[in-house]
mmCIF file of C-alpha atoms and ligand atoms in Angstrom:
data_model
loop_
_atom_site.group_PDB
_atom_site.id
_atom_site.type_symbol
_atom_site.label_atom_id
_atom_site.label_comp_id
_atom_site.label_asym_id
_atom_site.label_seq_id
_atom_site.Cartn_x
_atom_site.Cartn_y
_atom_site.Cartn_z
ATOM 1 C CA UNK K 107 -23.908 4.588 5.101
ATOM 2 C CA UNK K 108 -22.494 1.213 6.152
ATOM 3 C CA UNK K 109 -20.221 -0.904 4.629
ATOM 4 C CA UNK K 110 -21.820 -4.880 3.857
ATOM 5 C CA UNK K 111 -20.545 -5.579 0.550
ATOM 6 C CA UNK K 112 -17.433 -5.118 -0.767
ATOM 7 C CA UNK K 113 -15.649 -6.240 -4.164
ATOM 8 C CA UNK K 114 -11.840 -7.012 -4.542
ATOM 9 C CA UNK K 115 -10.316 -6.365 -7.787
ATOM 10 C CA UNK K 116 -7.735 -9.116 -8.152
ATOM 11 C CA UNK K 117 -7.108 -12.492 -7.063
ATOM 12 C CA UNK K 118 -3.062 -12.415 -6.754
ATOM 13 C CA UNK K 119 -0.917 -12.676 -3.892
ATOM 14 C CA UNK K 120 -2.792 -10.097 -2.068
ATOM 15 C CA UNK K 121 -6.201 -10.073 -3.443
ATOM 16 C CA UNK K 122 -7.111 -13.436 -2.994
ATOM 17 C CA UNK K 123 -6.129 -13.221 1.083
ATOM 18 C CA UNK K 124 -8.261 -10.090 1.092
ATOM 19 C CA UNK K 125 -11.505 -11.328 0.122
ATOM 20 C CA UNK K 126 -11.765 -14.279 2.145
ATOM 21 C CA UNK K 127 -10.396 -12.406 4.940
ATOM 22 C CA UNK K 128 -13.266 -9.811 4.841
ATOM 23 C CA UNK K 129 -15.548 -12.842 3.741
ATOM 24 C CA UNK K 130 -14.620 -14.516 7.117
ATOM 25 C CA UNK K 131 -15.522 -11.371 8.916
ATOM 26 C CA UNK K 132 -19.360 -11.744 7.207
ATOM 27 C CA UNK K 133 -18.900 -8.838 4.890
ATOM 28 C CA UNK K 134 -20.483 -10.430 1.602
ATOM 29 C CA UNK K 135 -17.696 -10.647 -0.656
ATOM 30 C CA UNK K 136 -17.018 -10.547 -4.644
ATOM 31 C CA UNK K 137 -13.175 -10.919 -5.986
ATOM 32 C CA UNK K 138 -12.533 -10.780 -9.643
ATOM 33 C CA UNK K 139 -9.070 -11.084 -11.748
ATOM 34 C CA UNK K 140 -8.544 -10.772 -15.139
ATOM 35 C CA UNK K 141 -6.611 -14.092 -15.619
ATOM 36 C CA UNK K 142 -8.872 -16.865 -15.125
ATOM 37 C CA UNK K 143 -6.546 -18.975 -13.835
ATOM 38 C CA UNK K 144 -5.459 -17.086 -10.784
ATOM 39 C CA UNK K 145 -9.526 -16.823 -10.564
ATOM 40 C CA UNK K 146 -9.502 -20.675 -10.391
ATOM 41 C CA UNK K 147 -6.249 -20.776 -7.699
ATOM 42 C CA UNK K 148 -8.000 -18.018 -5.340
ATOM 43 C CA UNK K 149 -11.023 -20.541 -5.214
ATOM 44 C CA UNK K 150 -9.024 -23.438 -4.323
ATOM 45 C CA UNK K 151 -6.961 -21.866 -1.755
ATOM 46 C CA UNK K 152 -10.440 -20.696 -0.340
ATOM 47 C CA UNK K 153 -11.627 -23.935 -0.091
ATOM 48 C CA UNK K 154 -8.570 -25.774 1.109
ATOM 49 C CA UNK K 155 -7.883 -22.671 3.739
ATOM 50 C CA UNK K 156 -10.970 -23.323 4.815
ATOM 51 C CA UNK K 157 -11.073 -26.828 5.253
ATOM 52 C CA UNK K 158 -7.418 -26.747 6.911
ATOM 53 C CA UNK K 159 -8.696 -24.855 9.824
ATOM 54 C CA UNK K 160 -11.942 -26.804 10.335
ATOM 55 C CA UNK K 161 -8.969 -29.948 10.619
ATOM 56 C CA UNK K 162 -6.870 -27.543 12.913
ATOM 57 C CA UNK K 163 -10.282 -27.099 15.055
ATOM 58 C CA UNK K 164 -9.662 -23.087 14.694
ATOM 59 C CA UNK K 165 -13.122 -23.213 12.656
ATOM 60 C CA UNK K 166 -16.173 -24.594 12.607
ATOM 61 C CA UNK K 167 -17.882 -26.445 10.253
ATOM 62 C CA UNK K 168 -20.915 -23.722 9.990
ATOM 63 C CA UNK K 169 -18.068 -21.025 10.059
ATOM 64 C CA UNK K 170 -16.702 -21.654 6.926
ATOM 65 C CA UNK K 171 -19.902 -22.633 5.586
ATOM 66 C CA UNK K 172 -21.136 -18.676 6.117
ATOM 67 C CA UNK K 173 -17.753 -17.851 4.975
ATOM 68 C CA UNK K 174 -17.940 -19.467 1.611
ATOM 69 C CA UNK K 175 -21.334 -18.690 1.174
ATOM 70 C CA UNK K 176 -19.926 -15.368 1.942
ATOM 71 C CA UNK K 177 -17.578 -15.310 -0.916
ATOM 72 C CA UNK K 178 -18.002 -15.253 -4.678
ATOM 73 C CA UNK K 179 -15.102 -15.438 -7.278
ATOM 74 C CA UNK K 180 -17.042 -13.822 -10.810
ATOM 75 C CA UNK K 181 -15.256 -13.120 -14.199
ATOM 76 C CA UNK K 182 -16.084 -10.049 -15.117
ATOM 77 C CA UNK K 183 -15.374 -6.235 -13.150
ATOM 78 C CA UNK K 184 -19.160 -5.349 -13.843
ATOM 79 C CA UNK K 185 -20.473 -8.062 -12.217
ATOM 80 C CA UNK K 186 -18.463 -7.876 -9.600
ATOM 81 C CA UNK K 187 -19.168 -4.224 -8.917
ATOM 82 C CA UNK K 188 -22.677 -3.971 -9.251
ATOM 83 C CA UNK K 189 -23.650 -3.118 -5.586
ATOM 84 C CA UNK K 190 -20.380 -2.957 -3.813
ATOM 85 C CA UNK K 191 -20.043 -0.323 -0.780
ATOM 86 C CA UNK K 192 -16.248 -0.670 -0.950
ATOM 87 C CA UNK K 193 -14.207 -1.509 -3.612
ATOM 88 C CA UNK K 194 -10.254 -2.886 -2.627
ATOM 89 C CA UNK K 195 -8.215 -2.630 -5.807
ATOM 90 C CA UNK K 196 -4.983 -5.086 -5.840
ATOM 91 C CA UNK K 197 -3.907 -5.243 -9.447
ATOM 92 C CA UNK K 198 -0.278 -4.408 -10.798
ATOM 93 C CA UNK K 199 1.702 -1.840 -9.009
ATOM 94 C CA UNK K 200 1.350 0.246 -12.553
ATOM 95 C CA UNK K 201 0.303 3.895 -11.716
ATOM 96 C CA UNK K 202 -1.205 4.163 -15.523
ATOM 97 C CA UNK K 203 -2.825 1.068 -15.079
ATOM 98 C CA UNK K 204 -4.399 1.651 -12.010
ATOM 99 C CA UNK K 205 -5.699 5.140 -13.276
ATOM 100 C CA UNK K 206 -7.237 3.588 -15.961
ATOM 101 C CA UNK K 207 -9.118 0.914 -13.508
ATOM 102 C CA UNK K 208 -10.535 3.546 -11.275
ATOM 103 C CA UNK K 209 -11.428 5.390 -14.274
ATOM 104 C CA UNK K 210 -13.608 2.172 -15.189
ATOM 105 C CA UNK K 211 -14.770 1.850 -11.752
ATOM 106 C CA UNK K 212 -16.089 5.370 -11.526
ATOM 107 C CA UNK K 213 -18.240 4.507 -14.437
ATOM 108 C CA UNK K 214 -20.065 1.350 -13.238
ATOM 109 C CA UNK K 215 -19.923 1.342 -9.510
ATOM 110 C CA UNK K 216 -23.115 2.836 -7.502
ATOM 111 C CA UNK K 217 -22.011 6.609 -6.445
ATOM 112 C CA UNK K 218 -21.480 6.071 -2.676
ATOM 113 C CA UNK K 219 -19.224 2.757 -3.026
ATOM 114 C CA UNK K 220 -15.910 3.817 -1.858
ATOM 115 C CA UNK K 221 -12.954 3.039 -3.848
ATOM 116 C CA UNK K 222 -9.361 2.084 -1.855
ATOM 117 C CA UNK K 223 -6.140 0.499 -3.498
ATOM 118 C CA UNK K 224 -3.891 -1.738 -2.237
ATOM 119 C CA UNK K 225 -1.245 0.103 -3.478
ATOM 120 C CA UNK K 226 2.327 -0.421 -1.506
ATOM 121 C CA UNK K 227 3.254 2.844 -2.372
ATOM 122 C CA UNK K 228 1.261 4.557 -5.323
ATOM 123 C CA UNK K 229 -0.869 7.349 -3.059
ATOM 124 C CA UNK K 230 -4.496 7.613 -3.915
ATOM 125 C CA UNK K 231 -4.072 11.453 -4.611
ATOM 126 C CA UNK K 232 -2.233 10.031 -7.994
ATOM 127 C CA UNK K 233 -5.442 8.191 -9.188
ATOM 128 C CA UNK K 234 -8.650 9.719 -7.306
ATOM 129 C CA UNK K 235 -8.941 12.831 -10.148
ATOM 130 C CA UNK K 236 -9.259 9.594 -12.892
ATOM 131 C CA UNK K 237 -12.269 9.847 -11.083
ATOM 132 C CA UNK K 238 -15.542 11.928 -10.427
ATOM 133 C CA UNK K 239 -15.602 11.057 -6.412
ATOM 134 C CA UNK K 240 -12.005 12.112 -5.389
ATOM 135 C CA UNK K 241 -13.920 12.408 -1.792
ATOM 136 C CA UNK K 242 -14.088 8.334 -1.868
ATOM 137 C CA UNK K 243 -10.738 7.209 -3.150
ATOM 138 C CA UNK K 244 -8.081 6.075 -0.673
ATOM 139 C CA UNK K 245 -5.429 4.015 0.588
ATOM 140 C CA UNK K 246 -6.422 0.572 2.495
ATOM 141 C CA UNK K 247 -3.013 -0.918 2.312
ATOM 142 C CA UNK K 248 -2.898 -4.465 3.658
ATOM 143 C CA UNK K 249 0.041 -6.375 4.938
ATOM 144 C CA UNK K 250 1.559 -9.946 3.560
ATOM 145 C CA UNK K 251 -0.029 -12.416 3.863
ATOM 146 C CA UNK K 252 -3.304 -10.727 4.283
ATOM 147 C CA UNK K 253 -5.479 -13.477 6.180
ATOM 148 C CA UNK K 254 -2.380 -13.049 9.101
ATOM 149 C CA UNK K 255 -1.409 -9.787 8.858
ATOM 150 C CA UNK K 256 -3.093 -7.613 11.685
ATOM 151 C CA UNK K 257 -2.239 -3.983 10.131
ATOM 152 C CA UNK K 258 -3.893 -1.897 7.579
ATOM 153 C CA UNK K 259 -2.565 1.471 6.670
ATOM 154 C CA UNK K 260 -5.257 3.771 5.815
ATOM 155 C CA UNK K 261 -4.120 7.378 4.226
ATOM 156 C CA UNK K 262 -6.126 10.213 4.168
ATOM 157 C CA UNK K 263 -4.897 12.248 1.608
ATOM 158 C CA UNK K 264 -6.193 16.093 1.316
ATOM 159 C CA UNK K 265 -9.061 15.334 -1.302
ATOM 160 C CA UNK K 266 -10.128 12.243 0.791
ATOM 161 C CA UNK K 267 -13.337 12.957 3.498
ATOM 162 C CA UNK K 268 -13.500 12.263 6.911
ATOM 163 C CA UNK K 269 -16.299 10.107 6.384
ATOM 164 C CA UNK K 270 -14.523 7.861 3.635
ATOM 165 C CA UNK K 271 -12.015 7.311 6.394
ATOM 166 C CA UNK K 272 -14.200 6.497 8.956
ATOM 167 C CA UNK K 273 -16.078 3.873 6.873
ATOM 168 C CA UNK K 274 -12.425 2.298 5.223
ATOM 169 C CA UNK K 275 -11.169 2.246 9.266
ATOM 170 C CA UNK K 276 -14.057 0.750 10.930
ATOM 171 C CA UNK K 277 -14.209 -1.713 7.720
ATOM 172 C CA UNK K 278 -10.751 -3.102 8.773
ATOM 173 C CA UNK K 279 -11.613 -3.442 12.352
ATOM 174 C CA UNK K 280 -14.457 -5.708 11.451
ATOM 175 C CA UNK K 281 -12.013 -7.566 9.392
ATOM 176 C CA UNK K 282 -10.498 -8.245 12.565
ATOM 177 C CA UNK K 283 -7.174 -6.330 11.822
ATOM 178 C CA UNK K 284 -5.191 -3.157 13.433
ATOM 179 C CA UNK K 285 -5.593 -0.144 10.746
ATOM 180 C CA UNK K 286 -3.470 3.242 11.628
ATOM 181 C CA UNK K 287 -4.208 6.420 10.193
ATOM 182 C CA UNK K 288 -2.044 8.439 8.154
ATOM 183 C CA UNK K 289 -2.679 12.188 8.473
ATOM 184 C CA UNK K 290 -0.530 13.295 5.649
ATOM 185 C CA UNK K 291 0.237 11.163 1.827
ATOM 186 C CA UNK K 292 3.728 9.826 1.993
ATOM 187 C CA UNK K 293 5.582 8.145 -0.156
ATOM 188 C CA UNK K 294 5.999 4.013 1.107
ATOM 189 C CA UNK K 295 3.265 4.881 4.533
ATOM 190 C CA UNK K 296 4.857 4.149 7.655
ATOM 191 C CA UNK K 297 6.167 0.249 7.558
ATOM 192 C CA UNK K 298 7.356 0.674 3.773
ATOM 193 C CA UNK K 299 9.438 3.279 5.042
ATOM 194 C CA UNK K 300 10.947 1.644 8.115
ATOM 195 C CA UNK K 301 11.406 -1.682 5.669
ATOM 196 C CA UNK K 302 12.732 0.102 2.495
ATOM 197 C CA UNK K 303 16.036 0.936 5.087
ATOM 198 C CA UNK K 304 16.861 -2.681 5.970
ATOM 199 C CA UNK K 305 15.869 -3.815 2.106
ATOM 200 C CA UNK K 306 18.481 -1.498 0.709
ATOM 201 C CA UNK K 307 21.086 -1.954 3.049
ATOM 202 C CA UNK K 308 20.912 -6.060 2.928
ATOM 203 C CA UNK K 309 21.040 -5.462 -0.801
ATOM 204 C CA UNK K 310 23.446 -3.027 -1.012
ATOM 205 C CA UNK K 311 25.571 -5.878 0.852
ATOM 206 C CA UNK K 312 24.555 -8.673 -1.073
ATOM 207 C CA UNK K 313 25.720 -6.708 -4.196
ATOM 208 C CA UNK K 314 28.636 -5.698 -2.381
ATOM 209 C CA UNK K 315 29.637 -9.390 -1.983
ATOM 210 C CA UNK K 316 30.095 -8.533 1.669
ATOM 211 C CA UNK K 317 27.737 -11.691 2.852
ATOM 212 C CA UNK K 318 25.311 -14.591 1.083
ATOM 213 C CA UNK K 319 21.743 -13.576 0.930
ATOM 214 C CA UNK K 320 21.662 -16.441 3.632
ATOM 215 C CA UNK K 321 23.798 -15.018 6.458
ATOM 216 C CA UNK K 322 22.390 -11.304 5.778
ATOM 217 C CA UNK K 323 18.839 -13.031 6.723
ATOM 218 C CA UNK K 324 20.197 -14.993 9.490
ATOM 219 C CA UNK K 325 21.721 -11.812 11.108
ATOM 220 C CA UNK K 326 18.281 -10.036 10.933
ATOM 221 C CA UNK K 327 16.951 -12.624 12.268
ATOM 222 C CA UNK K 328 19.053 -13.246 15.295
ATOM 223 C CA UNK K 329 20.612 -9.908 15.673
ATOM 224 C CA UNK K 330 17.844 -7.483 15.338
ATOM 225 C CA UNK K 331 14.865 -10.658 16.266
ATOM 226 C CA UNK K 332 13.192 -9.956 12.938
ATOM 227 C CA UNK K 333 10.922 -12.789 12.171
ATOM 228 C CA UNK K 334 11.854 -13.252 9.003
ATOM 229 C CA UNK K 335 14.757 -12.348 6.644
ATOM 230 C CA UNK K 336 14.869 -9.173 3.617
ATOM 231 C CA UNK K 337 15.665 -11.863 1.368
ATOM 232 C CA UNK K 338 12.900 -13.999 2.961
ATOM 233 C CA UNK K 339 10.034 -11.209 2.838
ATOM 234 C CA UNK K 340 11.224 -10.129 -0.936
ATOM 235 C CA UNK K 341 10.279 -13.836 -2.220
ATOM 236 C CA UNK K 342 7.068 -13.408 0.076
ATOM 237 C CA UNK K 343 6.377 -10.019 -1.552
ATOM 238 C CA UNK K 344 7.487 -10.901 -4.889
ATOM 239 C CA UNK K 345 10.259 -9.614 -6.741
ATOM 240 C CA UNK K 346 8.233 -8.370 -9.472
ATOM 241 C CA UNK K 347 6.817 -6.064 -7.248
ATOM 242 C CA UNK K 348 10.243 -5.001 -5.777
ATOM 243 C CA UNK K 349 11.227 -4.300 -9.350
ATOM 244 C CA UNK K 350 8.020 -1.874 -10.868
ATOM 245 C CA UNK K 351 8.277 -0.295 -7.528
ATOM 246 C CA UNK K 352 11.507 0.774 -7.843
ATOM 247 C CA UNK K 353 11.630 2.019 -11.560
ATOM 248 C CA UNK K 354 8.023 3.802 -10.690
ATOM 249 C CA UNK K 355 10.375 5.629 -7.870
ATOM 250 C CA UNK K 356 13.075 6.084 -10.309
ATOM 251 C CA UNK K 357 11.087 7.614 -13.123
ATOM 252 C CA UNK K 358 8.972 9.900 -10.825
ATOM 253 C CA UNK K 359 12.708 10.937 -9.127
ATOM 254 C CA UNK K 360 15.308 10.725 -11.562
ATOM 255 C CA UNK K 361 17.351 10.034 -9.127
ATOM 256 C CA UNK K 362 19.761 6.828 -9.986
ATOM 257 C CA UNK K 363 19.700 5.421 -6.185
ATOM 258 C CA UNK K 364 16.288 5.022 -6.390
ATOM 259 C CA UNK K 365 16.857 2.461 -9.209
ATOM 260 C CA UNK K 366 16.233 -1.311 -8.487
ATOM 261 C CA UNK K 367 19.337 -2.474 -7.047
ATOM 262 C CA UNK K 368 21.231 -5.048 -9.804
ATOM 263 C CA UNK K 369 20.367 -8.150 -8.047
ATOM 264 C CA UNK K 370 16.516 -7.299 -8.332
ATOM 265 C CA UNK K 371 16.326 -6.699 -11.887
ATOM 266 C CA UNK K 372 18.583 -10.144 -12.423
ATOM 267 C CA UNK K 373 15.926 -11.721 -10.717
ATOM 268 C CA UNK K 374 13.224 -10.224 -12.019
ATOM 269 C CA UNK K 375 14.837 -10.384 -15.816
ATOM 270 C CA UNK K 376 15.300 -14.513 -14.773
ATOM 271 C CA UNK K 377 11.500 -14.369 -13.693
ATOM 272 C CA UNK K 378 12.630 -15.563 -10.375
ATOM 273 C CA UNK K 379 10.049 -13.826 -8.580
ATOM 274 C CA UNK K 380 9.913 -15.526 -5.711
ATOM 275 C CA UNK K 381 7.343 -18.070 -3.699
ATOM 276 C CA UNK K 382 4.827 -17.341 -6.113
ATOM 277 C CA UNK K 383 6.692 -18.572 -8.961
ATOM 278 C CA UNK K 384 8.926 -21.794 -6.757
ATOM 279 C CA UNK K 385 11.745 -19.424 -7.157
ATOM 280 C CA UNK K 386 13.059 -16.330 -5.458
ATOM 281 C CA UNK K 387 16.720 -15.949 -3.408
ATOM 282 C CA UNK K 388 15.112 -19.532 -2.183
ATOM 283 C CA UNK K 389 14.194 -22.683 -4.206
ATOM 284 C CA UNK K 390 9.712 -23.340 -3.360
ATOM 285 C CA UNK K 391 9.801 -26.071 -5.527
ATOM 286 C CA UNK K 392 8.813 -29.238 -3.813
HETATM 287 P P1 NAI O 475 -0.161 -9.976 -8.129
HETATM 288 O O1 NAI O 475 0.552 -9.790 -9.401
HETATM 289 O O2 NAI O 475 0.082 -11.207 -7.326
HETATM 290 O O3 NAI O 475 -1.752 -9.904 -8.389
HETATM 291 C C1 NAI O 475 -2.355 -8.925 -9.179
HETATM 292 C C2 NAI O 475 -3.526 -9.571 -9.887
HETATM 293 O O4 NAI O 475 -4.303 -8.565 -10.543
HETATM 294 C C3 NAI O 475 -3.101 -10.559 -10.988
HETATM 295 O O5 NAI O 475 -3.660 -11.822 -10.701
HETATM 296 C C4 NAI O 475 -3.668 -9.972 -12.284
HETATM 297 O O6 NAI O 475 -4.159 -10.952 -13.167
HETATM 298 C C5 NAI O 475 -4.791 -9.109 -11.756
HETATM 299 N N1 NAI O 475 -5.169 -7.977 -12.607
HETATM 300 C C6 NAI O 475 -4.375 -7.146 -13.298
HETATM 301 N N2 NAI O 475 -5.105 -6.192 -13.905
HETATM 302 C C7 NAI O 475 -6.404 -6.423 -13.567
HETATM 303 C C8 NAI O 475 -7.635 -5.774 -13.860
HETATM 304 N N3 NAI O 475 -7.671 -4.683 -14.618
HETATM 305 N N4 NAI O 475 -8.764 -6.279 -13.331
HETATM 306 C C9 NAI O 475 -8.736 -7.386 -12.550
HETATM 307 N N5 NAI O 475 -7.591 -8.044 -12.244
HETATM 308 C C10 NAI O 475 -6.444 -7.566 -12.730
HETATM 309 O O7 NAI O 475 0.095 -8.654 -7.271
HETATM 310 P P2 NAI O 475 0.079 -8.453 -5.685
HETATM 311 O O8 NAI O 475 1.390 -8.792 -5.118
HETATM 312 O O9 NAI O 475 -1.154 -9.102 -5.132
HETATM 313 O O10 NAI O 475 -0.052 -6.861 -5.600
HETATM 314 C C11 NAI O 475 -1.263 -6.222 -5.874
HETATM 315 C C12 NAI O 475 -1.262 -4.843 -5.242
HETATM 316 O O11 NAI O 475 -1.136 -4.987 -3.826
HETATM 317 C C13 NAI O 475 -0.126 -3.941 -5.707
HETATM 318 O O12 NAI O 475 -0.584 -2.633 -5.825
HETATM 319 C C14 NAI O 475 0.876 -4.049 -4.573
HETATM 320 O O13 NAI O 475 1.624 -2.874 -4.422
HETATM 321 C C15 NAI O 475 -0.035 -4.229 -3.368
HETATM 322 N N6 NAI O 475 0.553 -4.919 -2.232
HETATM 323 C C16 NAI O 475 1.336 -6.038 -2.429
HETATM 324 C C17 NAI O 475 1.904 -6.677 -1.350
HETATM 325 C C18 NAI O 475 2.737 -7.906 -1.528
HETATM 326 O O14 NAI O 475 3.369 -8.338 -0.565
HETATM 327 N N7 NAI O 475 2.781 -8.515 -2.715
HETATM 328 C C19 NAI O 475 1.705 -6.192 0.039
HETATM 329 C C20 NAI O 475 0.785 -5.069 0.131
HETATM 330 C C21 NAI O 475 0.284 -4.449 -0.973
#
């Protein structure tokens, strides 16, 4: 088996990036979202994206030509699945939700398409028995923004078959990124991990009152020569996703540290959920 075609469920922050991403790498490419509006916005970033770098001169013309033609945004899941080899999931960071997705999916996709979430942290052990193909459900977890980002986690969990990770790591490398392979399911992968230390701690000092959200990104910038601030990446990320993360780690622990930290669920109560929205820690709006 070889993977040709492959189908991203949802067009949001992540989605959107993913499909033309793998659509510039000549993999023929179907994205669907539920809201048709964020349908709409993936297609215009597409075009403009694609335009900006035939302007830059880091395309050509026929390039993103093949890539568009590449590259179809469709309404509905079914159509979108109908003869996918690899299936990308990047809906909401909702472990029922996403159960009850890959349930669908195991219904109408062909038996040998693979199926991978996005997932930041949700391990595909957690959703593959919602399924009949346990053996083809994994982790493909993508970086922000996803057209930039070079590395792709890929977890092989202990139902997952050494096939299915062959396919899901070659798959990235012909999408032109770095993928690493994680032997063992853990929660937050490798860079979540390392990242989830620094997140807390600038937090935990924001909410201490110790510095402004400012500062703390300015010294992890030029004291540790991070490229960008925590408070920087969490509007990249989205503090909605900073938020359902956390209480999905809360409920599954118990354990009151692994709560949200105040200031994210003020900002996420506020709907201040960062660049998406105009407004994060920073003001977007023009
Ligand atoms: P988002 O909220 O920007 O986009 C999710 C999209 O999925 C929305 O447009 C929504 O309308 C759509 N959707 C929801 N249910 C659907 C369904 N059943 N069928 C089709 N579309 C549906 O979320 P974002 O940030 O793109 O995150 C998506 C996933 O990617 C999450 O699992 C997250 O953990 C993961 N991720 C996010 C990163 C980030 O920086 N935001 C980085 C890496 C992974």
């Amino acid at each position: 088996m070889e993977i040709r075609k492959i189908t991203v469920i949802g067009a949001g922050n992540m989605g959107h990036q993913i499909a033309l991403c793998a659509a510039m790498s000549g993999f023929q490419v179907k994205c669907t979202d539920t809201n048709p509006d964020i349908l709409a916005k993936a297609i215009a970033f597409a075009d403009n994206y694609l335009k900006e770098r035939i302007i830059k001169g880091k395309l050509s013309e026929e390039a993103a030509n093949k890539a568009l033609g590449n590259l179809a945004f469709v309404p509905t899941i079914e159509e979108a699945v109908v003869e996918a080899d690899l299936v990308i999931e990047a809906i909401i960071e909702k472990l029922e939700v996403k159960r009850e997705l890959f349930s669908q999916l195991d219904k109408i996709c062909p038996a040998h398409t693979i199926l991978a979430t996005n997932s930041s942290y949700i391990v595909s052990s957690k959703i593959a028995d919602a399924t009949n193909r346990p053996e083809k459900v994994c982790n493909m977890h993508f970086f922000n923004p996803a057209l930039v980002m070079k590395l792709v986690e890929v977890v092989q969990g202990p139902h997952v078959s050494e096939e299915t990770v062959n396919l899901v790591m070659n798959a990235a490398k012909e999408m032109n990124k770095t993928p690493v392979l994680l032997h063992k399911e853990i929660y937050g992968f490798l860079v979540n991990r390392l990242l989830q230390a620094t997140r807390q701690e600038a937090l935990k000092l924001l909410d201490m009152g110790v510095a402004s959200f400012e500062d703390i990104d300015t010294a992890a910038k030029n004291g540790l020569g991070y490229p960008m601030g925590p408070f920087q990446l969490l509007d990249l990320t989205g503090l909605d996703l900073a938020y359902h993360v956390g209480m999905e780690k809360y409920e599954e622990s118990g354990d009151p540290a692994d709560r949200p930290s105040p200031t994210v669920v003020e900002k996420f109560t506020k709907g201040e959920w960062g660049k998406k929205v105009g407004k994060g820690f920073y003001d977007y709006e023009q």
